[in-house]
Coordinates of C-alpha atoms in Angstrom, one line a residue:
X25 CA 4.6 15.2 -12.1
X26 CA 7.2 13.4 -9.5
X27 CA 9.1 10.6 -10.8
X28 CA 8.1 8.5 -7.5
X29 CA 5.8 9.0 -5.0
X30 CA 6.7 8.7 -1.2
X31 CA 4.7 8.4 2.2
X32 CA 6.3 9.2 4.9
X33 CA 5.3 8.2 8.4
X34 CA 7.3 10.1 11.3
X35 CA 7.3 8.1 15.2
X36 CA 7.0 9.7 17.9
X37 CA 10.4 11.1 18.0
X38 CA 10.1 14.0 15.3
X39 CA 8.1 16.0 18.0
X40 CA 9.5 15.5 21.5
X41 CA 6.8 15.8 24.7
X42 CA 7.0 19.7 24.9
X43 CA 6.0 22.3 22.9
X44 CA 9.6 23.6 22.9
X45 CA 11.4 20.4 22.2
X46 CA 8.1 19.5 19.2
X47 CA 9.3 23.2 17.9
X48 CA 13.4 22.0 18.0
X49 CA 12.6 18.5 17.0
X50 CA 10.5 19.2 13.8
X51 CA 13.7 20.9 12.1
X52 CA 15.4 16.7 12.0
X53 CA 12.3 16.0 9.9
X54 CA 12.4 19.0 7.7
X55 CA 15.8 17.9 6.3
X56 CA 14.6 14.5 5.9
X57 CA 11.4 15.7 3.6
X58 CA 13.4 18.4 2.1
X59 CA 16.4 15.7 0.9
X60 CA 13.6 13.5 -0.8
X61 CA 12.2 16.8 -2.2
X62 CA 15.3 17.4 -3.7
X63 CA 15.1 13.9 -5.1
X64 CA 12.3 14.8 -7.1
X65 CA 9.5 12.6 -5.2
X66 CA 5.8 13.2 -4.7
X67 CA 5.8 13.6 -1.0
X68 CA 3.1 12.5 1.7
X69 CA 3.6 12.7 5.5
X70 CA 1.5 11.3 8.0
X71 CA 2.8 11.4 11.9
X72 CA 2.6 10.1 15.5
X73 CA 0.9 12.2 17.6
X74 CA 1.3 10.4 20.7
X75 CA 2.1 12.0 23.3
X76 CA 0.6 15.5 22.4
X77 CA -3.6 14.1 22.1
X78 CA -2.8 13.1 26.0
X79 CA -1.5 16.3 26.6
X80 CA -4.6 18.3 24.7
X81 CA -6.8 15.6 26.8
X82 CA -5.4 16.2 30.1
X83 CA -5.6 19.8 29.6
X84 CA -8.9 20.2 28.5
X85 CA -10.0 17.5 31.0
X86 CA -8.9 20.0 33.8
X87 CA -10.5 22.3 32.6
X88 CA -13.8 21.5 32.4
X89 CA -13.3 20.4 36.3
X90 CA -12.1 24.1 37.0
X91 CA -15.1 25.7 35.1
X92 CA -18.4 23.5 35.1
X93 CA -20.0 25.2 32.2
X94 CA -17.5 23.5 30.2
X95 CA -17.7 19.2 29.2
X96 CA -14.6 17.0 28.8
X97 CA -13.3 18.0 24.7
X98 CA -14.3 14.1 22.8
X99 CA -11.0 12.4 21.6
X100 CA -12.3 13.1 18.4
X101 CA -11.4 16.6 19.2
X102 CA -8.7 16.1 20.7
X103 CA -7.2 14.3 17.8
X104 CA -8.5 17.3 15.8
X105 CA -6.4 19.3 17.6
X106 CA -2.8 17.8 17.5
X107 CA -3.3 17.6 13.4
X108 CA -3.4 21.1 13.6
X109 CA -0.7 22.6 15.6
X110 CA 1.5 19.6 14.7
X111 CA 0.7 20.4 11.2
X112 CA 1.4 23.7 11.8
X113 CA 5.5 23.3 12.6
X114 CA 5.9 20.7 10.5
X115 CA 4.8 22.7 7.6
X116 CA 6.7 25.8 9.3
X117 CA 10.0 23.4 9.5
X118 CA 9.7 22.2 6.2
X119 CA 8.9 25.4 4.1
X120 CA 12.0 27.0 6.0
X121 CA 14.5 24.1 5.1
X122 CA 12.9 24.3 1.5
X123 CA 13.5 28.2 1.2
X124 CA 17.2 27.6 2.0
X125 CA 17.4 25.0 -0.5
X126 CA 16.2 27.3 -3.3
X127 CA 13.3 25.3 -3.1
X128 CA 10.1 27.1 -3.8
X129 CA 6.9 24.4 -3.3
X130 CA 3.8 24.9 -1.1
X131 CA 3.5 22.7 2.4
X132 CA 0.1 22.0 3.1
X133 CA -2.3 20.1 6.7
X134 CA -5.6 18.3 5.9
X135 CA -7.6 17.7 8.8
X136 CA -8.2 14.6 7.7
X137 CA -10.8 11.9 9.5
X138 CA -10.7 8.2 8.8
X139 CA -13.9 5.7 8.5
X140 CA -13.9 2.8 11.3
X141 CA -16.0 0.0 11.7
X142 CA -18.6 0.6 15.1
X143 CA -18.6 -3.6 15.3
X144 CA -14.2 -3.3 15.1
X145 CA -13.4 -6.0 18.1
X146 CA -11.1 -3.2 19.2
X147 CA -14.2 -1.7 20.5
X148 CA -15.1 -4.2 23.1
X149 CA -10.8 -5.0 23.6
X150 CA -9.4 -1.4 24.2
X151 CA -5.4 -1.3 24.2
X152 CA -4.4 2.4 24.2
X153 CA -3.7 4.2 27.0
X154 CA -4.5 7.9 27.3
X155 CA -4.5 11.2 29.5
X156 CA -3.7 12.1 33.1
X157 CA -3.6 9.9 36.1
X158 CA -7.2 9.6 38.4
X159 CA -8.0 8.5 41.5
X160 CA -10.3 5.3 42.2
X161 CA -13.2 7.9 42.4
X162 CA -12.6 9.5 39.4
X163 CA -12.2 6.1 38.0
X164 CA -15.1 4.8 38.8
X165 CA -17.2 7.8 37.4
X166 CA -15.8 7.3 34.4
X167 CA -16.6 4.0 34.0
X168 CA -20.3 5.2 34.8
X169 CA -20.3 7.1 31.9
X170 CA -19.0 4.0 30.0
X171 CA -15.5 4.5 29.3
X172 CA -12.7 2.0 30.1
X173 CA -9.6 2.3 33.0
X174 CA -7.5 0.8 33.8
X175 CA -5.3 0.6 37.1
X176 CA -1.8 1.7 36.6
X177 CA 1.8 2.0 39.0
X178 CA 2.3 5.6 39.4
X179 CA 6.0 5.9 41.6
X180 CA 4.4 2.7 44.0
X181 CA 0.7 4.5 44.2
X182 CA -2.0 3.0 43.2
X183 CA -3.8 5.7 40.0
X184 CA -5.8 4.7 36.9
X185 CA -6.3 6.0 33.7
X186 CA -8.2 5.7 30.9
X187 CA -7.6 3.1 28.0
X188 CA -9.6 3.5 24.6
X189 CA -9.7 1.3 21.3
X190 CA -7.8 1.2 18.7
X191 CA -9.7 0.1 15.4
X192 CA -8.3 -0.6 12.3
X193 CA -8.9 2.3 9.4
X194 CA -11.5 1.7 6.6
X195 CA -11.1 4.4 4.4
X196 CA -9.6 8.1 4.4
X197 CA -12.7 11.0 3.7
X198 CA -10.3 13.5 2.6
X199 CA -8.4 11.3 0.4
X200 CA -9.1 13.3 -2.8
X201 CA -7.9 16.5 -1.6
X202 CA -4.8 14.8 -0.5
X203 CA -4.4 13.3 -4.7
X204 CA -5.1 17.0 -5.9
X205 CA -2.6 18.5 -3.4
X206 CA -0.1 16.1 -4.2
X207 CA -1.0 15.9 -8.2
X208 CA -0.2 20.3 -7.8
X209 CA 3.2 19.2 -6.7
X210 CA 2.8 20.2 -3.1
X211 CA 3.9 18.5 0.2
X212 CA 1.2 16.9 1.8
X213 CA 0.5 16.6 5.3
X214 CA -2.2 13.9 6.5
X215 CA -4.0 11.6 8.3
X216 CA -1.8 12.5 11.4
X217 CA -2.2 10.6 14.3
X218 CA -4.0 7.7 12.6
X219 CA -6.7 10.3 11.7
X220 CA -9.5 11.2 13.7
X221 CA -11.4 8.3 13.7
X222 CA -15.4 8.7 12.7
X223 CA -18.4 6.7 12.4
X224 CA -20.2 7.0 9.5
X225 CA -23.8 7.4 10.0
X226 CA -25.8 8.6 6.8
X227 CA -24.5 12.1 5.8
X228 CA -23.1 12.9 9.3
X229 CA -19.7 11.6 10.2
X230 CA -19.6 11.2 14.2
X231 CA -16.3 11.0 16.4
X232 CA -15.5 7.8 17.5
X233 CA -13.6 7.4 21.4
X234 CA -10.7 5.8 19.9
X235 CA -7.3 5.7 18.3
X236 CA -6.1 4.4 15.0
X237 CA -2.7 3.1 15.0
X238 CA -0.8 5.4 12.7
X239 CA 1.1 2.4 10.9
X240 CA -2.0 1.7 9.7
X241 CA -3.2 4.3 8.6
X242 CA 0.1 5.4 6.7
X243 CA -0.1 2.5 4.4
X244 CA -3.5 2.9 4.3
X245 CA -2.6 6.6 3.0
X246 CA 0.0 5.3 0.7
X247 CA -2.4 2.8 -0.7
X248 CA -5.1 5.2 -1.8
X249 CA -2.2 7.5 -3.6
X250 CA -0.7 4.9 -5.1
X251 CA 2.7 5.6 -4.1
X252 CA 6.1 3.5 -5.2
X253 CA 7.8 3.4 -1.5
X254 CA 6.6 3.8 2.5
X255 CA 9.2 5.5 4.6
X256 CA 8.5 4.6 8.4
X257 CA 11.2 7.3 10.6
X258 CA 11.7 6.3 14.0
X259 CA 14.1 5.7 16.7
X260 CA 15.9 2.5 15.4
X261 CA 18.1 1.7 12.6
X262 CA 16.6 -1.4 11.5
X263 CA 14.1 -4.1 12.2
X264 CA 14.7 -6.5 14.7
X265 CA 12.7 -9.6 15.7
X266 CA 13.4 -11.3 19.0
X267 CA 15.1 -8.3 20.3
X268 CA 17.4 -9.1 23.5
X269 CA 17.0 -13.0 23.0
X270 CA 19.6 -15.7 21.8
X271 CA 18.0 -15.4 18.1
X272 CA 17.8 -11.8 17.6
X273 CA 18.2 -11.2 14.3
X274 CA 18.4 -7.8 12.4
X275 CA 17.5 -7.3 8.6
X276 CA 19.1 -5.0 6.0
X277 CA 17.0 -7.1 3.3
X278 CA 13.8 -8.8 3.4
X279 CA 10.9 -9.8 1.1
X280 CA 7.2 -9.4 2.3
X281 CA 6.3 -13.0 2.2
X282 CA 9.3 -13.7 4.8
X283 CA 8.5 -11.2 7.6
X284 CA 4.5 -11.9 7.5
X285 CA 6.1 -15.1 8.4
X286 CA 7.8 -14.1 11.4
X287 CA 4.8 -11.1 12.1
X288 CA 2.4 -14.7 12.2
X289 CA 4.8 -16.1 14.8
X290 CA 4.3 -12.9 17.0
X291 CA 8.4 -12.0 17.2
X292 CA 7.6 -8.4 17.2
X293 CA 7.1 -5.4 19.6
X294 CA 3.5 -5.5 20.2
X295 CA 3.7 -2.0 20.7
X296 CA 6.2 -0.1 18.5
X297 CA 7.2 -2.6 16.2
X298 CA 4.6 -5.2 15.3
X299 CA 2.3 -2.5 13.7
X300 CA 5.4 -1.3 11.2
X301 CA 6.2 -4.5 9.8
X302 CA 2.4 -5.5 9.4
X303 CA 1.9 -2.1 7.8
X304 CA 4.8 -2.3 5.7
X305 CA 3.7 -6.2 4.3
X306 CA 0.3 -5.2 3.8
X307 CA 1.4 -1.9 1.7
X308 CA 4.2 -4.1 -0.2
X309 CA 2.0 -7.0 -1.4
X310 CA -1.2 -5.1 -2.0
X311 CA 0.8 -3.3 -5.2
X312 CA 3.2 -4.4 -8.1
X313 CA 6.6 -2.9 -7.3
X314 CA 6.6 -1.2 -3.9
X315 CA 9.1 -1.4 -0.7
X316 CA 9.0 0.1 2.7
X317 CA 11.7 1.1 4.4
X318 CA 12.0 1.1 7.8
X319 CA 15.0 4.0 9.1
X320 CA 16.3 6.3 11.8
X321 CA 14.8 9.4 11.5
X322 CA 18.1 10.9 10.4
X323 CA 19.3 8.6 8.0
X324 CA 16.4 8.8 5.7
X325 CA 18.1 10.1 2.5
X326 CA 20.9 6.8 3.0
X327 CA 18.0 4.5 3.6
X328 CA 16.7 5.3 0.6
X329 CA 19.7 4.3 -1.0
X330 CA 19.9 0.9 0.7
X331 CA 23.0 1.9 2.5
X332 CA 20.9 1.4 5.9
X333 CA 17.8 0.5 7.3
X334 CA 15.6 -2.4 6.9
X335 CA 14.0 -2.7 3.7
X336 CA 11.0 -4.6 2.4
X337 CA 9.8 -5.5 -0.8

C-alpha cells in the first residue's frame, strides 16, 4: 500500500493544441507523476481536455457535412474520445519516465462517465464554449435542433458557435475500478475531462450535451478515493485573488475557511481560477487532514514540499 494517496489534476497546459506539441508536452507531466511516484504515493490523474473535445467536434462535425450518411459524433462521444488518445500518451509518457527511473509499475486509462443531474440549472444557463466557427445559417439550424450559440468576434466578422452546459458531477460510475487499480499499486488515469457526463435513466446510462468542469470533478475523484492531498498543475505559481487590481494578493498559505471567504466575495477568475479554489475547499473540508495544492506544472515535487505554490488546508 502507498503511504499517501494523491490526485492529480493537470490544466490545460500538459497537452498543448496539437497533436505534436500534446505528444512533446506530456513528457513535463511524466516527470511530475514519476517524482511523486518515487515518493511512494498512491497516484490518481484526472486532466483538462480542453482544447482537444473542440478539435474531435469540429472534425467530426465536418465530416458528417462532407459525407451525409454520417450524423454529427454527440459530445458524449466526443468526450469519449479525448480520454482515450489523451490517456493514451500520458500513460506512454509516464511508463517511459518510470522505466528510466528503474521504476517498474503499470499505467492504466478508465473511460470513465460521471452521473449529472437532468434538472442541473446549468442546463437551462449553458457557459461553455465549444467547436468551430458557423455562419448565421448554420446557427440558426442548430438552434432548430435545440442546441445553444452564441454570437462571437472572429478577426472583426461577425461568426457563432456553439455554447453547451456545464453541470456539476454527482457521482463517478467507474469509481471502483479506479480503487482496485489504485489498491494494485498502479497509476491511475481518470475521469479526464470532467468525465463524460451521463444521464442516468434505469439501467441505461445516456450521454448528456454538456461539460463538467474538471475541478470538479478532480475532487470529486479524490473524494471517492479517499486521498490525503489534491494536486491542481497549471500555468501559475500560486493563487491570486484580485489579479491586476490595487489589492492583489497572492498566497503561499491558506486555510479553507479563509478562501471560501474570499471564493463567496467572487475575487476569482470565473473561468480558470474560481473553479480550483472552490474544488480545492470543498475537497479540504469534506475530510479530516487533507490540503490541495495549487502549482506550476513543473514545480510539483517543490510544491509538495511547501517551498512553492499555494497551499490549502
Amino acid at each position: 500500500m502507498a503511504d499517501k494517496i494523491i490526485v492529480v489534476a493537470l490544466g490545460r497546459n500538459a497537452f498543448g493544441e496539437t497533436f505534436p506539441e500534446q505528444k512533446a508536452n506530456v513528457k513535463k507531466a511524466a516527470i511530475a507523476i514519476a517524482d511523486l511516484a518515487q515518493m511512494k504515493y498512491g497516484i490518481v490523474i484526472t486532466h483538462s481536455n480542453g482544447p482537444q473535445v473542440g478539435m474531435i467536434q469540429t472534425a467530426m462535425t465536418e465530416f458528417a457535412r462532407l459525407d451525409d450518411r454520417y450524423t454529427v459524433a454527440p459530445m458524449s462521444l466526443c468526450g469519449a474520445m479525448s480520454q482515450g488518445y489523451i490517456g493514451y500518451d500520458l500513460q506512454n509518457a509516464i511508463r517511459t519516465e518510470l522505466l528510466n527511473r528503474g521504476i517498474y509499475k503499470t499505467v492504466s486509462t478508465i473511460i470513465t462517465q460521471v452521473k449529472v443531474d437532468p434538472f442541473d440549472e446549468a442546463f437551462n444557463n449553458p457557459t461553455k464554449v465549444i467547436g468551430r466557427y458557423m455562419t448565421k445559417e448554420e446557427a440558426e439550424a442548430e438552434e432548430k435542433k435545440g442546441n445553444y450559440v452564441v454570437k462571437v468576434d472572429d478577426n472583426g466578422s461577425e461568426k457563432y458557435r456553439r455554447i453547451i452546459a456545464a453541470p456539476k458531477p454527482q457521482g463517478i460510475y467507474e469509481i471502483d475500478a479506479v480503487r482496485t487499480l489504485l489498491d494494485a499499486g498502479q497509476i491511475v488515469i481518470a475521469a479526464g475531462g470532467g468525465g463524460i457526463p451521463v444521464l442516468e435513466q434505469r439501467t441505461v446510462l445516456k450521454g448528456a450535451s454538456a461539460i463538467i468542469e474538471k475541478d470538479y470533478v478532480a475532487a470529486r475523484l479524490a473524494d471517492e478515493v479517499n486521498a490525503d492531498e489534491l494536486l491542481f498543475l497549471t500555468t501559475g505559481d500560486k493563487l491570486v485573488i484580485n489579479e491586476g487590481k490595487p489589492n492583489e494578493k497572492t498566497f503561499d498559505n491558506v486555510k479553507a475557511t479563509e478562501l471560501k471567504q474570499y471564493i463567496n466575495a467572487e475575487n476569482l477568475g470565473a473561468i480558470t481560477t474560481l473553479p480550483k479554489a472552490n474544488a480545492a475547499v470543498e475537497f479540504v473540508l469534506a475530510g479530516k487532514g487533507r490540503r490541495a495544492i495549487i502549482a506550476n506544472l513543473e514545480s510539483a515535487k517543490d510544491a509538495i514540499a511547501g517551498r512553492c505554490g499555494t497551499t490549502i488546508s
